[in-house]
């Protein structure tokens, strides 16, 4: 019987990866994840696609805020609103915090406000007045003069009805009025002093009734100190005046020449708006040089008044905090002013009666220098802590950035748009990276090395300041002269892929199924055994837009492990990557 040669059939298996898991910078990652990415998007996930081209307004800007329109501060210190210059100019070059309160923009540390609904309404939060001359007289609440009939420590004899007596027998003077009906001296709850000036129309432009001010330099000790202005008056036909609460026993014969009235605003480390108030925090030395560690707010609806204490629920408020360490951020979260240190979260319980309280949670807070990472996306607050990126919903924060791997990041600046969290950070070598976290899909992607210093979303466009220029991440062209990227370079690097598998299986090839737009191109590179050399495995360029997907094969060499790198230019959609395994026989 003749002998025939034995033929061994090569058995094959196919494993399909048709869902891509985004960026994962850990040493061992799942199939479908990418160790590094550049300019890819999760918009079409589970397909792999390229991000939108960005726009560039070529405008120079230093700080942003989103309202009905975009507000930004230009490099020359001018405030722009809806891309038009406003009357607010000469702002400092210091880093800005711009806060919206109603129709107003409030800018720190310059302490300037601007009304977006009435652009003629703008000015300083603070007011300072040092007149050349100031005279005094006792008065009633309405400003009419009041004459004291008696000024003495002992009760007067034989008073007439409605006469006034300044009782100087105690530590503080008391104003009393004789009541014929009661046959007794009745204490007048509040006594007032009217301070008159030689100016006309200046004081009403600086101050308003109810302002909390500091008065200094008066020869009357009772007038100096923290005061509430009971009334303010003056104009073209009348000399200026203010009324404060005080009861001096004797008035000076000559006008004062060194009186000073100040309405000041604190220097907040961080500030936010919540429930029609501005809330701030301060750690370090206060205005009087004493150490402070406190949270404070302005009067209800009045960002000019931070020292208005009348015993009302609408007053300003200050609360001391016992936890140590500098403040690292502030945000309005779910209607509560929320303040951060690196290892604490303090939330203010806002009371309608004005009895606000401060709670404390010992947990991961905001990393120092990453205060701009605080963003609310789909009702969840995200921020950069010292160790990771956290999601916070009012309890304890939860880390969501394990996929970013081992590198340590700092200087985080974040924006939010279309359900995504955009995060620009610096690594240990000060190299920037722009990451994007798709909240709904739970995917991270690294876009590129764009260093952003501020974000602001207006409608569905996300604005950013990068390199001092105002850009749009979704490609809109809001002003004349704006340009858009023509093509976007992209890249995806796989994790370590094993070449040999159990039961003598090995990879014979990878089949990449993709579609390219007209003029787009893709190149494939392979690195073997972590030798640091990327070897070309071919490429494809689309002369015209592909109506059907094409299959691009990659045949790797024999090795222990390998990595794939896909890079290209222009719009691409990668549907799947199939791994073809050859199964060895008993004879091998």
Coordinates of C-alpha atoms in Angstrom, one line a residue:
X1 CA 0.0 0.0 0.0
X2 CA 1.5 3.3 -1.0
X3 CA 2.4 5.9 1.6
X4 CA 1.1 9.5 1.2
X5 CA 2.5 12.6 2.9
X6 CA 0.5 13.7 5.9
X7 CA -0.9 17.3 5.7
X8 CA -1.6 19.2 8.9
X9 CA -4.5 21.7 8.7
X10 CA -3.7 25.0 10.5
X11 CA -6.6 25.7 12.9
X12 CA -7.5 29.3 13.5
X13 CA -9.7 31.3 16.0
X14 CA -10.9 34.9 15.9
X15 CA -11.4 37.2 18.8
X16 CA -13.2 40.4 18.1
X17 CA -12.8 43.7 19.9
X18 CA -15.7 45.9 18.8
X19 CA -16.0 48.1 21.9
X20 CA -13.3 50.5 22.8
X21 CA -12.7 51.4 26.4
X22 CA -11.0 54.8 26.2
X23 CA -7.7 55.8 27.8
X24 CA -6.2 53.5 30.5
X25 CA -2.6 54.3 31.5
X26 CA -2.1 51.3 33.8
X27 CA 0.5 48.6 33.1
X28 CA -2.1 45.9 32.5
X29 CA -5.3 47.1 30.7
X30 CA -8.4 45.4 29.3
X31 CA -8.9 44.6 25.6
X32 CA -10.3 47.6 23.8
X33 CA -8.6 50.1 26.1
X34 CA -5.7 52.3 24.9
X35 CA -2.5 53.0 26.9
X36 CA -2.3 56.4 25.2
X37 CA -4.6 58.5 23.0
X38 CA -4.4 61.8 21.2
X39 CA -7.3 63.8 19.8
X40 CA -9.8 60.9 20.0
X41 CA -13.4 61.3 21.0
X42 CA -16.1 59.2 22.8
X43 CA -18.9 60.8 20.9
X44 CA -19.4 57.7 18.7
X45 CA -18.4 55.1 21.3
X46 CA -18.1 52.2 21.2
X47 CA -16.6 53.2 17.8
X48 CA -13.2 55.0 17.9
X49 CA -13.5 58.5 16.3
X50 CA -11.7 61.8 16.1
X51 CA -12.6 64.9 18.1
X52 CA -14.1 68.0 16.5
X53 CA -11.8 70.6 15.0
X54 CA -11.2 73.5 17.4
X55 CA -11.7 77.2 16.7
X56 CA -9.4 80.1 17.5
X57 CA -10.7 83.6 18.0
X58 CA -7.2 85.0 18.1
X59 CA -8.3 87.2 21.0
X60 CA -6.1 87.6 24.0
X61 CA -7.8 86.9 27.3
X62 CA -6.9 86.3 30.9
X63 CA -10.1 85.2 32.7
X64 CA -13.5 83.8 31.7
X65 CA -17.1 83.6 33.1
X66 CA -20.2 82.1 31.5
X67 CA -23.5 84.0 31.7
X68 CA -26.1 84.6 29.0
X69 CA -23.0 85.6 27.0
X70 CA -19.3 85.1 27.5
X71 CA -17.5 87.5 29.8
X72 CA -13.7 87.8 29.7
X73 CA -10.9 90.1 30.8
X74 CA -8.4 91.0 28.1
X75 CA -4.7 91.3 28.6
X76 CA -4.9 95.1 28.8
X77 CA -7.3 94.8 31.8
X78 CA -10.5 95.6 29.9
X79 CA -13.7 93.6 30.7
X80 CA -15.5 92.3 27.6
X81 CA -19.1 91.1 27.5
X82 CA -20.5 89.3 24.5
X83 CA -17.2 90.1 22.7
X84 CA -17.7 93.9 23.1
X85 CA -15.6 96.1 25.4
X86 CA -17.3 97.6 28.5
X87 CA -16.5 100.7 30.5
X88 CA -14.6 98.6 33.0
X89 CA -10.9 99.1 32.3
X90 CA -7.6 99.2 34.1
X91 CA -8.1 95.9 35.9
X92 CA -4.9 94.5 37.5
X93 CA -2.9 91.7 36.0
X94 CA -3.4 89.5 39.1
X95 CA -5.3 86.2 38.6
X96 CA -9.0 86.8 38.5
X97 CA -12.1 85.3 40.1
X98 CA -15.2 86.5 38.2
X99 CA -18.5 85.6 39.9
X100 CA -22.0 86.1 38.6
X101 CA -24.8 87.4 40.9
X102 CA -28.0 88.0 39.1
X103 CA -27.3 90.3 36.2
X104 CA -24.0 91.4 37.8
X105 CA -20.4 90.4 37.3
X106 CA -18.2 90.8 40.4
X107 CA -14.5 90.7 39.8
X108 CA -11.9 89.8 42.5
X109 CA -9.3 90.9 43.6
X110 CA -10.1 94.2 41.9
X111 CA -13.4 94.4 43.8
X112 CA -15.3 95.8 40.8
X113 CA -18.9 95.1 39.7
X114 CA -20.6 95.4 36.3
X115 CA -24.3 95.1 35.4
X116 CA -24.8 93.1 32.2
X117 CA -28.4 94.4 31.9
X118 CA -27.5 98.0 32.4
X119 CA -24.0 98.6 31.3
X120 CA -23.9 102.1 32.7
X121 CA -24.1 100.6 36.2
X122 CA -20.6 99.6 37.2
X123 CA -18.1 100.6 39.8
X124 CA -16.2 99.6 42.9
X125 CA -17.5 97.4 45.7
X126 CA -15.7 99.6 48.2
X127 CA -16.2 103.3 49.0
X128 CA -13.8 105.7 50.8
X129 CA -14.5 109.3 51.8
X130 CA -12.2 111.7 53.6
X131 CA -13.8 115.2 53.8
X132 CA -11.8 118.3 54.5
X133 CA -14.4 119.3 57.1
X134 CA -17.1 117.5 59.2
X135 CA -19.6 119.0 61.6
X136 CA -21.9 117.2 64.1
X137 CA -25.4 117.6 65.5
X138 CA -27.7 115.4 67.5
X139 CA -30.7 114.4 65.4
X140 CA -33.7 112.1 65.1
X141 CA -34.0 109.2 62.7
X142 CA -35.4 111.5 60.0
X143 CA -32.5 113.9 60.3
X144 CA -34.4 116.7 62.1
X145 CA -32.3 118.4 64.9
X146 CA -32.6 117.2 68.5
X147 CA -31.6 119.5 71.4
X148 CA -30.6 118.0 74.7
X149 CA -32.2 120.0 77.5
X150 CA -30.1 118.3 80.2
X151 CA -26.6 116.7 80.1
X152 CA -25.8 115.4 83.6
X153 CA -25.5 112.2 85.6
X154 CA -28.3 113.1 88.1
X155 CA -32.0 113.1 87.2
X156 CA -33.1 116.7 86.4
X157 CA -35.7 118.5 88.6
X158 CA -38.9 119.9 87.2
X159 CA -38.7 118.7 83.6
X160 CA -41.3 119.7 81.0
X161 CA -43.1 117.2 78.8
X162 CA -41.0 115.8 75.8
X163 CA -37.7 117.4 77.1
X164 CA -34.5 115.3 76.5
X165 CA -31.9 114.4 79.0
X166 CA -28.5 112.8 78.2
X167 CA -27.8 110.6 81.2
X168 CA -24.1 110.3 81.7
X169 CA -24.1 108.3 84.9
X170 CA -23.2 105.0 83.3
X171 CA -20.4 103.7 81.1
X172 CA -22.5 104.6 78.1
X173 CA -24.6 107.7 77.7
X174 CA -28.3 107.1 77.5
X175 CA -30.9 109.5 75.9
X176 CA -34.1 109.8 77.9
X177 CA -37.3 111.8 77.3
X178 CA -39.7 113.0 80.0
X179 CA -43.2 111.6 79.6
X180 CA -45.8 113.8 81.5
X181 CA -48.3 111.0 81.1
X182 CA -46.1 108.4 82.8
X183 CA -44.4 110.8 85.1
X184 CA -41.0 109.3 84.3
X185 CA -38.0 109.5 82.1
X186 CA -38.4 107.1 79.2
X187 CA -35.3 105.8 77.5
X188 CA -35.0 106.5 73.8
X189 CA -33.8 103.2 72.2
X190 CA -31.5 104.8 69.6
X191 CA -29.8 108.1 69.4
X192 CA -28.4 109.6 66.2
X193 CA -25.8 112.0 65.1
X194 CA -25.9 113.9 61.8
X195 CA -22.5 114.4 60.2
X196 CA -22.4 117.3 57.7
X197 CA -19.9 118.0 55.0
X198 CA -19.1 120.8 52.7
X199 CA -19.3 118.7 49.6
X200 CA -22.4 118.5 47.4
X201 CA -23.6 115.3 45.7
X202 CA -20.5 113.2 46.4
X203 CA -21.6 111.2 49.4
X204 CA -24.9 109.8 47.9
X205 CA -22.9 108.5 45.0
X206 CA -20.6 106.6 47.4
X207 CA -22.9 105.3 50.1
X208 CA -26.5 104.3 50.7
X209 CA -28.7 104.0 53.7
X210 CA -28.0 100.7 55.5
X211 CA -24.3 100.5 54.5
X212 CA -22.0 99.0 57.1
X213 CA -19.1 101.4 57.3
X214 CA -16.0 102.1 59.5
X215 CA -15.7 105.7 60.8
X216 CA -12.3 106.9 62.0
X217 CA -10.6 110.1 62.9
X218 CA -13.5 111.8 64.6
X219 CA -12.9 113.8 67.7
X220 CA -16.0 112.2 69.1
X221 CA -15.1 108.7 70.3
X222 CA -18.8 107.6 70.2
X223 CA -18.8 108.3 66.4
X224 CA -15.7 106.2 65.6
X225 CA -16.0 102.4 64.9
X226 CA -18.2 100.1 63.0
X227 CA -21.4 101.9 62.1
X228 CA -24.6 101.5 60.0
X229 CA -25.6 104.5 58.0
X230 CA -29.1 105.3 59.0
X231 CA -29.6 107.8 56.2
X232 CA -27.6 109.5 53.5
X233 CA -28.3 112.8 51.8
X234 CA -27.0 115.7 49.8
X235 CA -27.0 117.0 46.2
X236 CA -26.5 120.0 44.0
X237 CA -28.7 122.2 46.2
X238 CA -27.8 120.7 49.6
X239 CA -24.5 119.9 51.4
X240 CA -23.8 116.2 51.9
X241 CA -24.6 114.5 55.2
X242 CA -24.9 111.0 56.8
X243 CA -26.6 109.9 60.0
X244 CA -25.1 107.3 62.3
X245 CA -26.0 105.9 65.7
X246 CA -24.1 107.7 68.5
X247 CA -24.8 109.8 71.6
X248 CA -21.9 112.0 72.5
X249 CA -22.4 114.2 75.7
X250 CA -20.7 117.2 74.1
X251 CA -20.2 118.2 70.5
X252 CA -17.0 119.9 69.3
X253 CA -16.9 123.6 68.7
X254 CA -14.8 123.3 65.5
X255 CA -15.3 120.9 62.5
X256 CA -13.2 117.8 62.3
X257 CA -10.6 117.8 59.5
X258 CA -9.4 114.1 59.7
X259 CA -12.7 112.2 59.6
X260 CA -12.7 109.2 57.3
X261 CA -15.6 106.9 56.3
X262 CA -14.8 103.5 54.6
X263 CA -17.0 100.7 53.3
X264 CA -14.6 97.9 52.7
X265 CA -14.7 94.4 51.2
X266 CA -12.7 91.5 52.5
X267 CA -10.0 89.8 50.6
X268 CA -11.4 86.3 50.0
X269 CA -9.1 83.4 49.1
X270 CA -12.0 82.0 47.1
X271 CA -15.6 83.2 46.4
X272 CA -18.8 81.8 45.0
X273 CA -22.5 82.9 44.7
X274 CA -25.2 81.0 46.5
X275 CA -28.8 82.1 47.4
X276 CA -28.4 85.7 46.3
X277 CA -25.3 86.2 48.4
X278 CA -21.5 86.1 47.7
X279 CA -19.7 83.7 50.0
X280 CA -16.0 83.8 50.6
X281 CA -13.3 82.2 52.8
X282 CA -10.1 83.5 54.3
X283 CA -7.1 81.8 56.0
X284 CA -4.1 83.9 57.2
X285 CA -4.1 87.5 58.4
X286 CA -7.2 89.6 58.4
X287 CA -7.6 93.3 57.7
X288 CA -6.6 94.1 61.3
X289 CA -3.5 91.9 61.1
X290 CA -4.9 89.2 63.3
X291 CA -4.9 85.5 62.1
X292 CA -8.3 84.4 60.7
X293 CA -9.7 81.1 59.5
X294 CA -13.3 81.9 58.5
X295 CA -16.2 81.8 56.1
X296 CA -18.2 84.9 55.4
X297 CA -20.9 86.3 53.2
X298 CA -22.3 89.7 52.1
X299 CA -25.7 91.0 52.9
X300 CA -28.7 89.4 51.1
X301 CA -28.7 90.7 47.6
X302 CA -26.1 93.4 48.3
X303 CA -22.5 92.4 47.3
X304 CA -21.2 95.8 48.5
X305 CA -22.0 95.2 52.1
X306 CA -19.9 92.7 54.1
X307 CA -20.1 94.4 57.5
X308 CA -23.9 95.0 57.8
X309 CA -25.0 93.7 61.2
X310 CA -28.5 94.8 62.2
X311 CA -29.7 91.7 63.8
X312 CA -31.8 90.7 60.7
X313 CA -31.8 87.5 58.7
X314 CA -30.6 89.5 55.7
X315 CA -27.4 90.7 57.4
X316 CA -23.9 89.9 56.5
X317 CA -22.4 86.9 58.3
X318 CA -19.0 85.6 59.5
X319 CA -18.2 82.2 60.9
X320 CA -14.9 80.9 62.3
X321 CA -13.6 77.4 61.4
X322 CA -11.5 75.2 63.5
X323 CA -9.8 72.9 60.9
X324 CA -6.2 73.7 60.1
X325 CA -4.8 74.5 56.7
X326 CA -5.3 76.8 53.8
X327 CA -8.5 77.0 51.8
X328 CA -8.2 75.4 48.4
X329 CA -11.5 76.0 46.7
X330 CA -15.2 77.1 46.9
X331 CA -18.3 76.3 44.9
X332 CA -22.1 76.4 45.1
X333 CA -23.2 72.8 45.2
X334 CA -26.8 71.9 45.4
X335 CA -27.7 75.2 46.9
X336 CA -25.1 75.1 49.6
X337 CA -21.8 77.1 49.7
X338 CA -19.2 74.4 49.8
X339 CA -15.6 75.2 50.8
X340 CA -12.5 72.9 50.5
X341 CA -9.2 72.3 52.1
X342 CA -6.9 69.5 51.0
X343 CA -8.3 67.2 53.7
X344 CA -11.7 68.8 54.5
X345 CA -15.0 69.7 53.0
X346 CA -17.0 72.4 54.9
X347 CA -20.6 73.0 53.8
X348 CA -22.6 76.0 55.0
X349 CA -26.2 75.3 56.0
X350 CA -28.0 78.4 54.9
X351 CA -30.7 79.4 57.4
X352 CA -33.7 81.7 56.4
X353 CA -33.4 83.2 59.9
X354 CA -29.7 84.0 59.4
X355 CA -28.4 81.4 61.8
X356 CA -26.1 79.7 59.3
X357 CA -24.1 76.7 60.3
X358 CA -20.9 75.1 59.1
X359 CA -20.5 71.3 58.8
X360 CA -17.2 69.5 58.4
X361 CA -16.3 66.3 56.6
X362 CA -12.8 64.8 57.0
X363 CA -12.0 63.4 53.5
X364 CA -10.2 64.2 50.3
X365 CA -10.6 67.8 49.5
X366 CA -9.4 69.9 46.6
X367 CA -5.7 69.9 45.9
X368 CA -3.9 73.2 46.5
X369 CA -3.6 75.0 43.2
X370 CA -6.5 73.0 41.6
X371 CA -9.4 75.2 42.7
X372 CA -10.4 75.6 39.1
X373 CA -11.0 71.9 38.8
X374 CA -14.4 72.3 40.6
X375 CA -17.2 71.6 38.1
X376 CA -20.7 70.3 38.4
X377 CA -21.6 67.8 35.6
X378 CA -25.0 66.2 35.6
X379 CA -25.6 67.2 39.3
X380 CA -22.3 65.6 40.4
X381 CA -19.4 67.7 41.6
X382 CA -16.0 66.7 40.2
X383 CA -12.6 68.0 41.4
X384 CA -8.9 67.1 41.5
X385 CA -7.7 66.0 45.0
X386 CA -4.1 65.4 45.8
X387 CA -4.3 61.8 44.9
X388 CA -7.0 61.5 42.2
X389 CA -10.0 63.0 40.5
X390 CA -13.1 62.7 42.8
X391 CA -16.8 62.7 42.2
X392 CA -18.8 64.2 45.1
X393 CA -22.6 64.0 45.7
X394 CA -22.8 65.4 49.2
X395 CA -21.5 62.4 51.2
X396 CA -17.9 61.1 50.8
X397 CA -16.0 61.6 47.5
X398 CA -15.3 58.7 45.2
X399 CA -12.3 58.4 43.0
X400 CA -13.0 58.1 39.2
X401 CA -9.5 58.5 37.7
X402 CA -7.9 55.0 38.2
X403 CA -7.5 54.9 34.4
X404 CA -5.1 57.9 34.5
X405 CA -2.5 55.5 35.9
X406 CA 0.5 56.2 38.1
X407 CA 1.6 59.7 37.1
X408 CA 0.9 62.4 39.6
X409 CA -0.8 65.6 38.4
X410 CA -1.3 69.1 39.7
X411 CA -2.6 72.5 38.6
X412 CA -5.9 71.1 37.4
X413 CA -8.3 73.4 35.5
X414 CA -11.7 72.0 34.4
X415 CA -14.6 72.8 32.2
X416 CA -17.9 71.0 31.5
X417 CA -20.0 70.7 28.4
X418 CA -22.3 68.1 26.7
X419 CA -22.1 65.7 29.7
X420 CA -18.2 65.7 29.7
X421 CA -15.6 66.8 32.2
X422 CA -12.6 68.5 30.6
X423 CA -9.5 68.6 32.7
X424 CA -6.2 70.2 31.9
X425 CA -3.3 69.2 34.3
X426 CA 0.4 69.2 34.6
X427 CA 2.5 66.1 35.5
X428 CA 5.6 65.9 37.6
X429 CA 7.7 67.3 34.7
X430 CA 5.3 70.2 34.2
X431 CA 4.1 68.6 30.9
X432 CA 0.4 69.5 30.3
X433 CA -2.3 67.1 29.3
X434 CA -6.0 67.7 28.4
X435 CA -8.1 64.8 29.6
X436 CA -11.8 64.3 28.9
X437 CA -14.1 62.2 31.0
X438 CA -17.4 61.1 29.4
X439 CA -19.7 60.8 32.5
X440 CA -22.4 58.7 30.9
X441 CA -20.0 56.2 29.3
X442 CA -17.4 56.2 32.1
X443 CA -14.6 56.7 29.6
X444 CA -11.4 58.8 29.9
X445 CA -9.5 60.1 26.8
X446 CA -6.4 62.2 26.6
X447 CA -6.8 64.8 23.8
X448 CA -3.4 66.4 23.6
X449 CA -0.9 68.6 25.5
X450 CA -3.2 71.7 25.5
X451 CA -2.6 73.8 28.7
X452 CA -5.8 75.6 29.6
X453 CA -5.9 78.3 32.2
X454 CA -9.6 78.8 32.2
X455 CA -12.8 77.3 30.8
X456 CA -16.3 78.7 30.3
X457 CA -19.4 77.1 28.7
X458 CA -21.9 79.3 26.9
X459 CA -24.9 77.3 25.5
X460 CA -23.3 74.3 23.8
X461 CA -19.8 75.8 23.2
X462 CA -16.9 75.4 25.5
X463 CA -14.5 78.3 25.5
X464 CA -11.0 78.0 26.9
X465 CA -7.9 80.2 27.3
X466 CA -4.8 78.4 26.0
X467 CA -1.5 80.2 25.5
X468 CA -3.3 83.4 26.3
X469 CA -5.7 83.0 23.4
X470 CA -9.4 82.4 23.5
X471 CA -10.3 79.2 21.7
X472 CA -13.5 77.1 21.1
X473 CA -13.2 73.4 21.7
X474 CA -16.2 72.5 19.5
X475 CA -15.1 74.7 16.6
X476 CA -17.6 77.6 16.6
X477 CA -16.4 80.9 15.1
X478 CA -18.0 83.6 17.3
X479 CA -16.2 86.7 15.9
X480 CA -14.8 87.9 12.6
X481 CA -11.3 86.7 12.0
X482 CA -11.8 83.4 13.8
X483 CA -10.2 80.3 12.3
X484 CA -10.8 76.6 12.6
X485 CA -8.4 73.6 12.4
X486 CA -8.5 72.1 8.9
X487 CA -7.5 68.5 9.9
X488 CA -6.9 66.9 13.3
X489 CA -3.9 64.6 13.9
X490 CA -4.8 61.6 16.1
X491 CA -3.1 58.6 17.7
X492 CA -4.0 55.5 19.7
X493 CA -1.4 53.3 21.4
X494 CA -2.5 49.9 22.7
X495 CA -1.4 48.2 25.9
X496 CA 0.9 45.2 26.0
X497 CA -0.5 42.5 23.8
X498 CA 0.7 38.9 24.3
X499 CA 1.9 37.1 21.2
X500 CA 1.7 33.5 22.6
X501 CA -1.4 32.1 24.2
X502 CA -2.2 28.9 26.2
X503 CA -2.4 25.7 24.2
X504 CA 0.2 26.7 21.7
X505 CA -1.9 29.5 20.3
X506 CA -0.2 32.5 18.6
X507 CA -1.4 35.7 16.9
X508 CA -1.1 35.4 13.1
X509 CA -2.6 38.8 12.3
X510 CA -4.8 41.7 13.4
X511 CA -7.6 42.9 11.1
X512 CA -8.6 46.5 11.6
X513 CA -12.0 47.5 10.2
X514 CA -12.3 51.2 9.6
X515 CA -13.7 54.0 7.5
X516 CA -11.9 57.2 6.4
X517 CA -13.2 60.5 5.2
X518 CA -11.9 62.0 2.0
X519 CA -8.2 62.9 2.3
X520 CA -7.9 61.2 5.7
X521 CA -5.0 58.7 6.3
X522 CA -4.0 56.1 8.9
X523 CA -0.6 54.5 9.5
X524 CA 0.0 51.4 11.7
X525 CA 3.1 50.8 13.7
X526 CA 4.2 47.8 15.8
X527 CA 6.7 47.6 18.7
X528 CA 8.0 44.2 19.8
X529 CA 9.1 43.2 23.3
X530 CA 9.2 46.8 24.5
X531 CA 12.3 47.6 22.6
X532 CA 11.3 51.2 22.0
X533 CA 11.3 51.0 18.2
X534 CA 8.1 51.5 16.3
X535 CA 8.1 49.6 13.0
X536 CA 5.8 50.6 10.2
X537 CA 3.2 48.0 9.3
X538 CA 1.7 50.0 6.4
X539 CA -1.0 52.5 6.0
X540 CA -4.0 53.6 4.1
X541 CA -5.2 57.0 2.6
X542 CA -8.7 57.7 1.3
X543 CA -8.7 59.4 -2.1
X544 CA -12.5 59.8 -1.6
X545 CA -14.8 59.3 1.3
X546 CA -15.4 55.6 2.0
X547 CA -19.0 54.5 1.7
X548 CA -18.2 51.0 3.2
X549 CA -15.7 50.0 5.8
X550 CA -12.4 48.5 4.7
X551 CA -10.2 45.9 6.4
X552 CA -6.6 46.6 7.1
X553 CA -4.5 43.5 8.1
X554 CA -1.4 43.7 10.4
X555 CA 0.9 40.6 10.5
X556 CA 3.2 40.7 13.5
X557 CA 6.5 39.0 13.9
X558 CA 7.1 36.3 16.4
X559 CA 7.8 37.8 19.8
X560 CA 6.9 37.6 23.5
X561 CA 4.6 40.7 23.4
X562 CA 3.9 43.7 21.3
X563 CA 2.1 47.0 21.1
X564 CA 0.1 48.6 18.2
X565 CA 0.1 52.3 17.4
X566 CA -2.5 53.7 15.1
X567 CA -2.0 57.3 14.0
X568 CA -3.4 59.4 11.3
X569 CA -4.8 62.7 10.0
X570 CA -8.4 63.6 9.5
X571 CA -11.7 61.9 10.2
X572 CA -11.6 58.2 10.9
X573 CA -14.0 55.7 12.4
X574 CA -12.6 52.4 13.7
X575 CA -15.3 49.8 14.1
X576 CA -13.4 46.8 15.4
X577 CA -10.0 45.0 15.7
X578 CA -10.1 41.3 15.2
X579 CA -7.3 39.1 16.6
X580 CA -6.6 36.0 14.5
X581 CA -5.1 33.1 16.5
X582 CA -3.5 30.1 15.0
X583 CA -3.8 26.9 17.0
X584 CA -0.8 24.7 17.0
X585 CA -1.2 20.9 16.5
X586 CA 0.3 18.1 18.6
X587 CA 3.1 17.9 16.0
X588 CA 3.8 21.7 15.9

